[in-house]
Structures are given as C-alpha cells and as structure tokens.
C-alpha cells in the first residue's frame, strides 16, 4: 500500500503539477479556466431553466473573478516596465511601437480593473453610473491591448517567416562547412520555436478579443460563447506555462 501511495504522490506528473501551481501564472490560468467554464455552465443552466444551479455557478464565476483581480494588483507596474524596456529595444520599429502600445493598453486596463475590484469588495464606493463607466473603460483598454497584440503578432509572424525562408535557402554543402550548417540548423530551430510561440499567442488573442469587445459594448456575444472562448484560451495559456515551468517544448 505504501509503495502504491509513493508511486502516486511522487509521480512525475504530480511533481510537474506542483511546480506549475507554485507559479502565480499557473494558478491564475487554472482559476481562469474554471471561471470561464463556470460562465458557460451558468449560461447553459439558465437557458435550460435551472435557475438555482445557474446561480451557484454564477457565484463561483464571480468569486474567482474577484480573486483573480486581487492577484493582478501589481501587474500594471509590470506592464509599464515592459513598455519602458521596449522603448530601449533595437528590434523592428513597427514591432516596437505595437509592443509599447500593447503594454500601455494592458497597464491602463489593469489599473481600471483594480478600481473595479476595490469597488466590488466595498473598499471604495462608486455610484452605479461611475461603476459601470469604470468597468467599460477597463474593457476598452483591454480590447485596445489585445488589438495591438494581434497587430504585433501578424508583423512578427511575417518577419519570422521571411527570416526562416532566407535561412532555409542558404543551406551549406560540403564537409568544410559543417560548422556553418550546424549553426544554420540551430538558428532554424530557434526560429521555429519563436514562430510556434507567436502563433499560439495569436490564437489566444483571437479567442480573447471577443470578451473585452463585448464588455466595451462594441459587440454583443452571449455568455455561453464567451465562456467557451475564455476556457479554450485559458487552456492554451496554461499549456504554455506548463511547458515553460517544466522545460518542455
């Protein structure tokens, strides 16, 4: 019995899960996945007339949302630092500009989101009109941040594809050039990993953009659809964090 318990408790997957859960990002992605599933399930139950069950899942969604806002209180400064660092980078001008705009958009979004959190726990009191305005402004900046992220992702994808094509067409032949060929293959693998990461972020942004667009009243997407989109993007984000924490590709 002890041997079986040891095999379960000390299983590599359990160890990897603990490493994943020990990170703030890992916990946030887990909470986010459950939050958006709850959002979908509450909508599903309400649509089928089960109001009590819908209220239960809606409460879970609300509490997880509040908890995640608390976890993000320091994030605006991180995005402000990222924007400042981007101004000092030597990358392509278009990608630098969109990076700065994206980070400033997230900085403003999370700053307004902190006010929403403070009002939700009654630390500050806003009128219903002011509360709605602050929440809408947060969604507007979130939408702007994702929009710039999408533009950045497209620009980066085009640049990486061009670099990969040039490297792919510069294959070196001959025994004397084995060192150069090995260096080329290394660069190609690095480019391939960068392209995969960029594609994943583009997919996440395409899934997420509908959430702030609806919150900002630019579009009208039902709660069930938003829940599914948020759940999928959360799983993709969690997968990326899992791979980063556990050294997997």
PDB file of C-alpha atoms in Angstrom:
ATOM      1  CA  UNK A   1       0.000   0.000   0.000  1.00  0.00           C
ATOM      2  CA  UNK A   2       2.826   2.396   0.939  1.00  0.00           C
ATOM      3  CA  UNK A   3       4.559   1.590  -2.349  1.00  0.00           C
ATOM      4  CA  UNK A   4       1.424   2.392  -4.347  1.00  0.00           C
ATOM      5  CA  UNK A   5       0.925   5.634  -2.431  1.00  0.00           C
ATOM      6  CA  UNK A   6       4.545   6.611  -3.071  1.00  0.00           C
ATOM      7  CA  UNK A   7       4.174   5.921  -6.781  1.00  0.00           C
ATOM      8  CA  UNK A   8       1.119   8.170  -6.919  1.00  0.00           C
ATOM      9  CA  UNK A   9       2.400  11.001  -4.703  1.00  0.00           C
ATOM     10  CA  UNK A  10       5.888  11.008  -6.245  1.00  0.00           C
ATOM     11  CA  UNK A  11       4.695  10.538  -9.827  1.00  0.00           C
ATOM     12  CA  UNK A  12       6.424  12.965 -12.248  1.00  0.00           C
ATOM     13  CA  UNK A  13       3.053  14.415 -13.305  1.00  0.00           C
ATOM     14  CA  UNK A  14       2.269  15.269  -9.677  1.00  0.00           C
ATOM     15  CA  UNK A  15       5.663  16.933  -9.304  1.00  0.00           C
ATOM     16  CA  UNK A  16       5.154  18.895 -12.522  1.00  0.00           C
ATOM     17  CA  UNK A  17       1.671  19.932 -11.373  1.00  0.00           C
ATOM     18  CA  UNK A  18       3.089  21.240  -8.093  1.00  0.00           C
ATOM     19  CA  UNK A  19       5.735  23.248  -9.965  1.00  0.00           C
ATOM     20  CA  UNK A  20       3.028  24.647 -12.243  1.00  0.00           C
ATOM     21  CA  UNK A  21       0.751  25.505  -9.324  1.00  0.00           C
ATOM     22  CA  UNK A  22       3.610  27.156  -7.437  1.00  0.00           C
ATOM     23  CA  UNK A  23       3.734  29.935 -10.048  1.00  0.00           C
ATOM     24  CA  UNK A  24       1.356  32.887  -9.994  1.00  0.00           C
ATOM     25  CA  UNK A  25       0.701  32.484 -13.715  1.00  0.00           C
ATOM     26  CA  UNK A  26      -0.058  28.783 -13.287  1.00  0.00           C
ATOM     27  CA  UNK A  27      -2.605  29.442 -10.561  1.00  0.00           C
ATOM     28  CA  UNK A  28      -4.152  32.307 -12.499  1.00  0.00           C
ATOM     29  CA  UNK A  29      -4.582  30.208 -15.647  1.00  0.00           C
ATOM     30  CA  UNK A  30      -6.198  27.439 -13.588  1.00  0.00           C
ATOM     31  CA  UNK A  31      -8.597  29.856 -11.878  1.00  0.00           C
ATOM     32  CA  UNK A  32      -9.342  31.483 -15.226  1.00  0.00           C
ATOM     33  CA  UNK A  33     -10.185  28.160 -16.874  1.00  0.00           C
ATOM     34  CA  UNK A  34     -12.614  27.286 -14.061  1.00  0.00           C
ATOM     35  CA  UNK A  35     -14.047  30.822 -14.096  1.00  0.00           C
ATOM     36  CA  UNK A  36     -14.867  30.724 -17.799  1.00  0.00           C
ATOM     37  CA  UNK A  37     -16.210  27.192 -17.620  1.00  0.00           C
ATOM     38  CA  UNK A  38     -18.485  28.411 -14.809  1.00  0.00           C
ATOM     39  CA  UNK A  39     -19.523  31.316 -17.022  1.00  0.00           C
ATOM     40  CA  UNK A  40     -20.518  28.928 -19.794  1.00  0.00           C
ATOM     41  CA  UNK A  41     -22.196  26.435 -17.465  1.00  0.00           C
ATOM     42  CA  UNK A  42     -24.221  29.110 -15.653  1.00  0.00           C
ATOM     43  CA  UNK A  43     -25.477  30.330 -19.038  1.00  0.00           C
ATOM     44  CA  UNK A  44     -26.273  26.753 -20.090  1.00  0.00           C
ATOM     45  CA  UNK A  45     -28.209  26.013 -16.893  1.00  0.00           C
ATOM     46  CA  UNK A  46     -30.116  29.301 -17.056  1.00  0.00           C
ATOM     47  CA  UNK A  47     -31.012  28.623 -20.673  1.00  0.00           C
ATOM     48  CA  UNK A  48     -32.470  25.273 -19.593  1.00  0.00           C
ATOM     49  CA  UNK A  49     -34.479  26.864 -16.793  1.00  0.00           C
ATOM     50  CA  UNK A  50     -32.370  25.633 -13.854  1.00  0.00           C
ATOM     51  CA  UNK A  51     -32.049  28.982 -12.060  1.00  0.00           C
ATOM     52  CA  UNK A  52     -30.740  27.642  -8.741  1.00  0.00           C
ATOM     53  CA  UNK A  53     -27.889  25.724 -10.394  1.00  0.00           C
ATOM     54  CA  UNK A  54     -27.156  28.689 -12.655  1.00  0.00           C
ATOM     55  CA  UNK A  55     -26.904  30.958  -9.599  1.00  0.00           C
ATOM     56  CA  UNK A  56     -24.452  28.540  -7.976  1.00  0.00           C
ATOM     57  CA  UNK A  57     -22.089  28.531 -10.940  1.00  0.00           C
ATOM     58  CA  UNK A  58     -22.535  32.257 -11.486  1.00  0.00           C
ATOM     59  CA  UNK A  59     -21.443  32.847  -7.871  1.00  0.00           C
ATOM     60  CA  UNK A  60     -18.348  30.700  -8.449  1.00  0.00           C
ATOM     61  CA  UNK A  61     -17.540  32.715 -11.562  1.00  0.00           C
ATOM     62  CA  UNK A  62     -17.914  35.975  -9.641  1.00  0.00           C
ATOM     63  CA  UNK A  63     -15.747  34.905  -6.704  1.00  0.00           C
ATOM     64  CA  UNK A  64     -12.984  33.584  -8.966  1.00  0.00           C
ATOM     65  CA  UNK A  65     -13.082  36.826 -10.942  1.00  0.00           C
ATOM     66  CA  UNK A  66     -12.661  38.834  -7.732  1.00  0.00           C
ATOM     67  CA  UNK A  67      -9.797  36.590  -6.579  1.00  0.00           C
ATOM     68  CA  UNK A  68      -8.002  36.982  -9.897  1.00  0.00           C
ATOM     69  CA  UNK A  69      -8.346  40.766  -9.702  1.00  0.00           C
ATOM     70  CA  UNK A  70      -6.628  40.658  -6.308  1.00  0.00           C
ATOM     71  CA  UNK A  71      -3.786  38.553  -7.747  1.00  0.00           C
ATOM     72  CA  UNK A  72      -3.295  41.127 -10.519  1.00  0.00           C
ATOM     73  CA  UNK A  73      -2.916  44.223  -8.316  1.00  0.00           C
ATOM     74  CA  UNK A  74       0.815  44.547  -9.040  1.00  0.00           C
ATOM     75  CA  UNK A  75       0.543  43.763 -12.741  1.00  0.00           C
ATOM     76  CA  UNK A  76       0.085  47.347 -14.034  1.00  0.00           C
ATOM     77  CA  UNK A  77       3.631  48.217 -12.959  1.00  0.00           C
ATOM     78  CA  UNK A  78       4.976  45.109 -14.740  1.00  0.00           C
ATOM     79  CA  UNK A  79       3.356  46.243 -17.994  1.00  0.00           C
ATOM     80  CA  UNK A  80       4.658  49.777 -17.507  1.00  0.00           C
ATOM     81  CA  UNK A  81       8.177  48.396 -17.060  1.00  0.00           C
ATOM     82  CA  UNK A  82       7.740  46.232 -20.176  1.00  0.00           C
ATOM     83  CA  UNK A  83       6.672  49.299 -22.168  1.00  0.00           C
ATOM     84  CA  UNK A  84       9.732  51.224 -20.965  1.00  0.00           C
ATOM     85  CA  UNK A  85      12.060  48.323 -21.796  1.00  0.00           C
ATOM     86  CA  UNK A  86      10.512  48.109 -25.270  1.00  0.00           C
ATOM     87  CA  UNK A  87      11.490  51.732 -25.933  1.00  0.00           C
ATOM     88  CA  UNK A  88      15.121  50.714 -25.371  1.00  0.00           C
ATOM     89  CA  UNK A  89      14.983  47.665 -27.630  1.00  0.00           C
ATOM     90  CA  UNK A  90      16.658  47.529 -31.032  1.00  0.00           C
ATOM     91  CA  UNK A  91      14.002  45.474 -32.790  1.00  0.00           C
ATOM     92  CA  UNK A  92      11.930  46.436 -35.847  1.00  0.00           C
ATOM     93  CA  UNK A  93      10.241  49.817 -35.390  1.00  0.00           C
ATOM     94  CA  UNK A  94       6.728  48.534 -36.149  1.00  0.00           C
ATOM     95  CA  UNK A  95       7.028  45.698 -33.636  1.00  0.00           C
ATOM     96  CA  UNK A  96       8.473  48.048 -31.021  1.00  0.00           C
ATOM     97  CA  UNK A  97       5.622  50.536 -31.419  1.00  0.00           C
ATOM     98  CA  UNK A  98       2.932  47.843 -31.197  1.00  0.00           C
ATOM     99  CA  UNK A  99       4.658  46.309 -28.167  1.00  0.00           C
ATOM    100  CA  UNK A 100       4.685  49.656 -26.362  1.00  0.00           C
ATOM    101  CA  UNK A 101       1.043  50.309 -27.277  1.00  0.00           C
ATOM    102  CA  UNK A 102       0.028  46.814 -26.152  1.00  0.00           C
ATOM    103  CA  UNK A 103       1.783  47.151 -22.796  1.00  0.00           C
ATOM    104  CA  UNK A 104       0.306  50.599 -22.173  1.00  0.00           C
ATOM    105  CA  UNK A 105      -3.139  49.251 -23.048  1.00  0.00           C
ATOM    106  CA  UNK A 106      -2.764  46.433 -20.505  1.00  0.00           C
ATOM    107  CA  UNK A 107      -1.379  48.899 -17.936  1.00  0.00           C
ATOM    108  CA  UNK A 108      -4.472  51.085 -18.258  1.00  0.00           C
ATOM    109  CA  UNK A 109      -6.817  48.075 -18.297  1.00  0.00           C
ATOM    110  CA  UNK A 110      -5.406  46.573 -15.121  1.00  0.00           C
ATOM    111  CA  UNK A 111      -5.334  49.973 -13.399  1.00  0.00           C
ATOM    112  CA  UNK A 112      -9.055  50.429 -14.037  1.00  0.00           C
ATOM    113  CA  UNK A 113      -9.610  46.779 -13.143  1.00  0.00           C
ATOM    114  CA  UNK A 114      -8.071  47.458  -9.712  1.00  0.00           C
ATOM    115  CA  UNK A 115     -10.682  50.168  -9.165  1.00  0.00           C
ATOM    116  CA  UNK A 116     -13.402  47.696 -10.158  1.00  0.00           C
ATOM    117  CA  UNK A 117     -12.012  45.247  -7.581  1.00  0.00           C
ATOM    118  CA  UNK A 118     -11.845  47.899  -4.837  1.00  0.00           C
ATOM    119  CA  UNK A 119     -15.488  48.780  -5.506  1.00  0.00           C
ATOM    120  CA  UNK A 120     -16.554  45.119  -5.576  1.00  0.00           C
ATOM    121  CA  UNK A 121     -15.164  44.487  -2.077  1.00  0.00           C
ATOM    122  CA  UNK A 122     -16.637  47.827  -0.874  1.00  0.00           C
ATOM    123  CA  UNK A 123     -13.210  49.324  -0.115  1.00  0.00           C
ATOM    124  CA  UNK A 124     -14.334  52.321  -2.161  1.00  0.00           C
ATOM    125  CA  UNK A 125     -17.862  53.315  -3.114  1.00  0.00           C
ATOM    126  CA  UNK A 126     -18.834  54.337  -6.620  1.00  0.00           C
ATOM    127  CA  UNK A 127     -22.215  55.324  -7.910  1.00  0.00           C
ATOM    128  CA  UNK A 128     -23.858  52.785 -10.258  1.00  0.00           C
ATOM    129  CA  UNK A 129     -23.127  55.090 -13.214  1.00  0.00           C
ATOM    130  CA  UNK A 130     -19.477  55.585 -12.235  1.00  0.00           C
ATOM    131  CA  UNK A 131     -19.009  51.863 -11.577  1.00  0.00           C
ATOM    132  CA  UNK A 132     -20.368  50.987 -14.998  1.00  0.00           C
ATOM    133  CA  UNK A 133     -18.216  53.644 -16.654  1.00  0.00           C
ATOM    134  CA  UNK A 134     -15.027  52.403 -14.959  1.00  0.00           C
ATOM    135  CA  UNK A 135     -15.788  48.780 -15.900  1.00  0.00           C
ATOM    136  CA  UNK A 136     -16.493  49.759 -19.505  1.00  0.00           C
ATOM    137  CA  UNK A 137     -13.269  51.791 -19.681  1.00  0.00           C
ATOM    138  CA  UNK A 138     -11.318  48.784 -18.384  1.00  0.00           C
ATOM    139  CA  UNK A 139     -12.799  46.640 -21.142  1.00  0.00           C
ATOM    140  CA  UNK A 140     -11.965  49.320 -23.733  1.00  0.00           C
ATOM    141  CA  UNK A 141      -8.292  49.353 -22.723  1.00  0.00           C
ATOM    142  CA  UNK A 142      -8.232  45.538 -22.607  1.00  0.00           C
ATOM    143  CA  UNK A 143      -9.621  45.474 -26.145  1.00  0.00           C
ATOM    144  CA  UNK A 144      -7.003  48.012 -27.264  1.00  0.00           C
ATOM    145  CA  UNK A 145      -4.215  45.939 -25.700  1.00  0.00           C
ATOM    146  CA  UNK A 146      -5.341  42.777 -27.487  1.00  0.00           C
ATOM    147  CA  UNK A 147      -5.820  44.652 -30.774  1.00  0.00           C
ATOM    148  CA  UNK A 148      -2.226  45.922 -30.652  1.00  0.00           C
ATOM    149  CA  UNK A 149      -1.085  42.432 -29.631  1.00  0.00           C
ATOM    150  CA  UNK A 150      -2.760  40.990 -32.725  1.00  0.00           C
ATOM    151  CA  UNK A 151      -1.111  43.569 -34.991  1.00  0.00           C
ATOM    152  CA  UNK A 152       2.231  42.853 -33.311  1.00  0.00           C
ATOM    153  CA  UNK A 153       1.715  39.108 -33.790  1.00  0.00           C
ATOM    154  CA  UNK A 154       0.969  39.477 -37.507  1.00  0.00           C
ATOM    155  CA  UNK A 155       4.020  41.707 -38.050  1.00  0.00           C
ATOM    156  CA  UNK A 156       6.244  39.320 -36.118  1.00  0.00           C
ATOM    157  CA  UNK A 157       4.877  36.295 -37.990  1.00  0.00           C
ATOM    158  CA  UNK A 158       5.717  37.924 -41.332  1.00  0.00           C
ATOM    159  CA  UNK A 159       9.247  38.803 -40.189  1.00  0.00           C
ATOM    160  CA  UNK A 160       9.953  35.340 -38.778  1.00  0.00           C
ATOM    161  CA  UNK A 161       8.612  33.663 -41.923  1.00  0.00           C
ATOM    162  CA  UNK A 162      10.914  35.819 -44.050  1.00  0.00           C
ATOM    163  CA  UNK A 163      13.930  35.025 -41.861  1.00  0.00           C
ATOM    164  CA  UNK A 164      13.133  31.305 -41.948  1.00  0.00           C
ATOM    165  CA  UNK A 165      12.827  31.364 -45.735  1.00  0.00           C
ATOM    166  CA  UNK A 166      16.194  33.076 -46.088  1.00  0.00           C
ATOM    167  CA  UNK A 167      17.854  30.574 -43.762  1.00  0.00           C
ATOM    168  CA  UNK A 168      16.156  27.646 -45.461  1.00  0.00           C
ATOM    169  CA  UNK A 169      17.509  28.803 -48.819  1.00  0.00           C
ATOM    170  CA  UNK A 170      21.072  29.212 -47.548  1.00  0.00           C
ATOM    171  CA  UNK A 171      21.841  25.547 -46.949  1.00  0.00           C
ATOM    172  CA  UNK A 172      25.571  24.911 -46.893  1.00  0.00           C
ATOM    173  CA  UNK A 173      27.084  21.948 -48.719  1.00  0.00           C
ATOM    174  CA  UNK A 174      30.483  20.323 -48.219  1.00  0.00           C
ATOM    175  CA  UNK A 175      32.433  18.878 -45.334  1.00  0.00           C
ATOM    176  CA  UNK A 176      34.320  22.148 -44.692  1.00  0.00           C
ATOM    177  CA  UNK A 177      31.088  23.923 -43.998  1.00  0.00           C
ATOM    178  CA  UNK A 178      29.678  21.529 -41.386  1.00  0.00           C
ATOM    179  CA  UNK A 179      30.124  24.121 -38.643  1.00  0.00           C
ATOM    180  CA  UNK A 180      28.181  26.739 -40.603  1.00  0.00           C
ATOM    181  CA  UNK A 181      25.463  24.212 -41.389  1.00  0.00           C
ATOM    182  CA  UNK A 182      25.116  23.282 -37.706  1.00  0.00           C
ATOM    183  CA  UNK A 183      24.800  26.981 -36.823  1.00  0.00           C
ATOM    184  CA  UNK A 184      22.149  27.390 -39.514  1.00  0.00           C
ATOM    185  CA  UNK A 185      20.167  24.439 -38.180  1.00  0.00           C
ATOM    186  CA  UNK A 186      20.333  25.882 -34.664  1.00  0.00           C
ATOM    187  CA  UNK A 187      19.013  29.228 -35.899  1.00  0.00           C
ATOM    188  CA  UNK A 188      16.229  27.450 -37.783  1.00  0.00           C
ATOM    189  CA  UNK A 189      15.152  25.565 -34.644  1.00  0.00           C
ATOM    190  CA  UNK A 190      15.172  28.810 -32.659  1.00  0.00           C
ATOM    191  CA  UNK A 191      13.082  30.494 -35.343  1.00  0.00           C
ATOM    192  CA  UNK A 192      10.690  27.553 -35.436  1.00  0.00           C
ATOM    193  CA  UNK A 193      10.133  27.757 -31.680  1.00  0.00           C
ATOM    194  CA  UNK A 194       9.589  31.525 -31.913  1.00  0.00           C
ATOM    195  CA  UNK A 195       7.037  31.031 -34.704  1.00  0.00           C
ATOM    196  CA  UNK A 196       5.155  28.388 -32.721  1.00  0.00           C
ATOM    197  CA  UNK A 197       5.042  30.643 -29.659  1.00  0.00           C
ATOM    198  CA  UNK A 198       3.876  33.584 -31.760  1.00  0.00           C
ATOM    199  CA  UNK A 199       1.156  31.517 -33.458  1.00  0.00           C
ATOM    200  CA  UNK A 200      -0.131  30.306 -30.111  1.00  0.00           C
ATOM    201  CA  UNK A 201      -0.315  33.873 -28.791  1.00  0.00           C
ATOM    202  CA  UNK A 202      -2.178  34.948 -31.933  1.00  0.00           C
ATOM    203  CA  UNK A 203      -4.734  32.182 -31.397  1.00  0.00           C
ATOM    204  CA  UNK A 204      -5.139  33.153 -27.727  1.00  0.00           C
ATOM    205  CA  UNK A 205      -5.634  36.807 -28.675  1.00  0.00           C
ATOM    206  CA  UNK A 206      -8.171  35.892 -31.379  1.00  0.00           C
ATOM    207  CA  UNK A 207     -10.137  33.886 -28.819  1.00  0.00           C
ATOM    208  CA  UNK A 208      -9.917  36.526 -26.079  1.00  0.00           C
ATOM    209  CA  UNK A 209     -10.635  39.652 -28.113  1.00  0.00           C
ATOM    210  CA  UNK A 210     -14.386  38.940 -28.122  1.00  0.00           C
ATOM    211  CA  UNK A 211     -14.558  39.200 -24.324  1.00  0.00           C
ATOM    212  CA  UNK A 212     -13.471  42.857 -23.952  1.00  0.00           C
ATOM    213  CA  UNK A 213     -15.222  43.756 -27.205  1.00  0.00           C
ATOM    214  CA  UNK A 214     -18.482  42.600 -25.632  1.00  0.00           C
ATOM    215  CA  UNK A 215     -17.684  44.221 -22.272  1.00  0.00           C
ATOM    216  CA  UNK A 216     -16.902  47.503 -24.010  1.00  0.00           C
ATOM    217  CA  UNK A 217     -20.258  47.216 -25.818  1.00  0.00           C
ATOM    218  CA  UNK A 218     -18.599  47.121 -29.236  1.00  0.00           C
ATOM    219  CA  UNK A 219     -20.152  43.715 -29.936  1.00  0.00           C
ATOM    220  CA  UNK A 220     -22.787  41.514 -28.362  1.00  0.00           C
ATOM    221  CA  UNK A 221     -21.700  37.908 -27.812  1.00  0.00           C
ATOM    222  CA  UNK A 222     -23.686  35.663 -25.467  1.00  0.00           C
ATOM    223  CA  UNK A 223     -22.291  34.427 -22.140  1.00  0.00           C
ATOM    224  CA  UNK A 224     -22.053  30.818 -23.292  1.00  0.00           C
ATOM    225  CA  UNK A 225     -19.852  31.638 -26.264  1.00  0.00           C
ATOM    226  CA  UNK A 226     -17.649  33.932 -24.188  1.00  0.00           C
ATOM    227  CA  UNK A 227     -17.283  31.190 -21.600  1.00  0.00           C
ATOM    228  CA  UNK A 228     -16.134  28.641 -24.176  1.00  0.00           C
ATOM    229  CA  UNK A 229     -13.715  31.098 -25.828  1.00  0.00           C
ATOM    230  CA  UNK A 230     -12.227  32.050 -22.472  1.00  0.00           C
ATOM    231  CA  UNK A 231     -11.934  28.404 -21.426  1.00  0.00           C
ATOM    232  CA  UNK A 232     -10.035  27.438 -24.595  1.00  0.00           C
ATOM    233  CA  UNK A 233      -7.658  30.413 -24.383  1.00  0.00           C
ATOM    234  CA  UNK A 234      -7.053  29.641 -20.698  1.00  0.00           C
ATOM    235  CA  UNK A 235      -6.121  26.043 -21.511  1.00  0.00           C
ATOM    236  CA  UNK A 236      -3.724  27.214 -24.236  1.00  0.00           C
ATOM    237  CA  UNK A 237      -2.147  29.711 -21.843  1.00  0.00           C
ATOM    238  CA  UNK A 238      -1.879  27.061 -19.122  1.00  0.00           C
ATOM    239  CA  UNK A 239      -0.212  24.668 -21.588  1.00  0.00           C
ATOM    240  CA  UNK A 240       2.383  27.316 -22.465  1.00  0.00           C
ATOM    241  CA  UNK A 241       3.097  27.963 -18.780  1.00  0.00           C
ATOM    242  CA  UNK A 242       3.299  24.228 -18.046  1.00  0.00           C
ATOM    243  CA  UNK A 243       5.894  23.796 -20.789  1.00  0.00           C
ATOM    244  CA  UNK A 244       7.878  26.832 -19.586  1.00  0.00           C
ATOM    245  CA  UNK A 245       7.920  25.698 -15.962  1.00  0.00           C
ATOM    246  CA  UNK A 246       8.716  22.056 -16.671  1.00  0.00           C
ATOM    247  CA  UNK A 247      11.195  22.680 -19.503  1.00  0.00           C
ATOM    248  CA  UNK A 248       9.110  21.067 -22.229  1.00  0.00           C
ATOM    249  CA  UNK A 249       8.510  22.128 -25.822  1.00  0.00           C
TER     250      UNK A 249
END
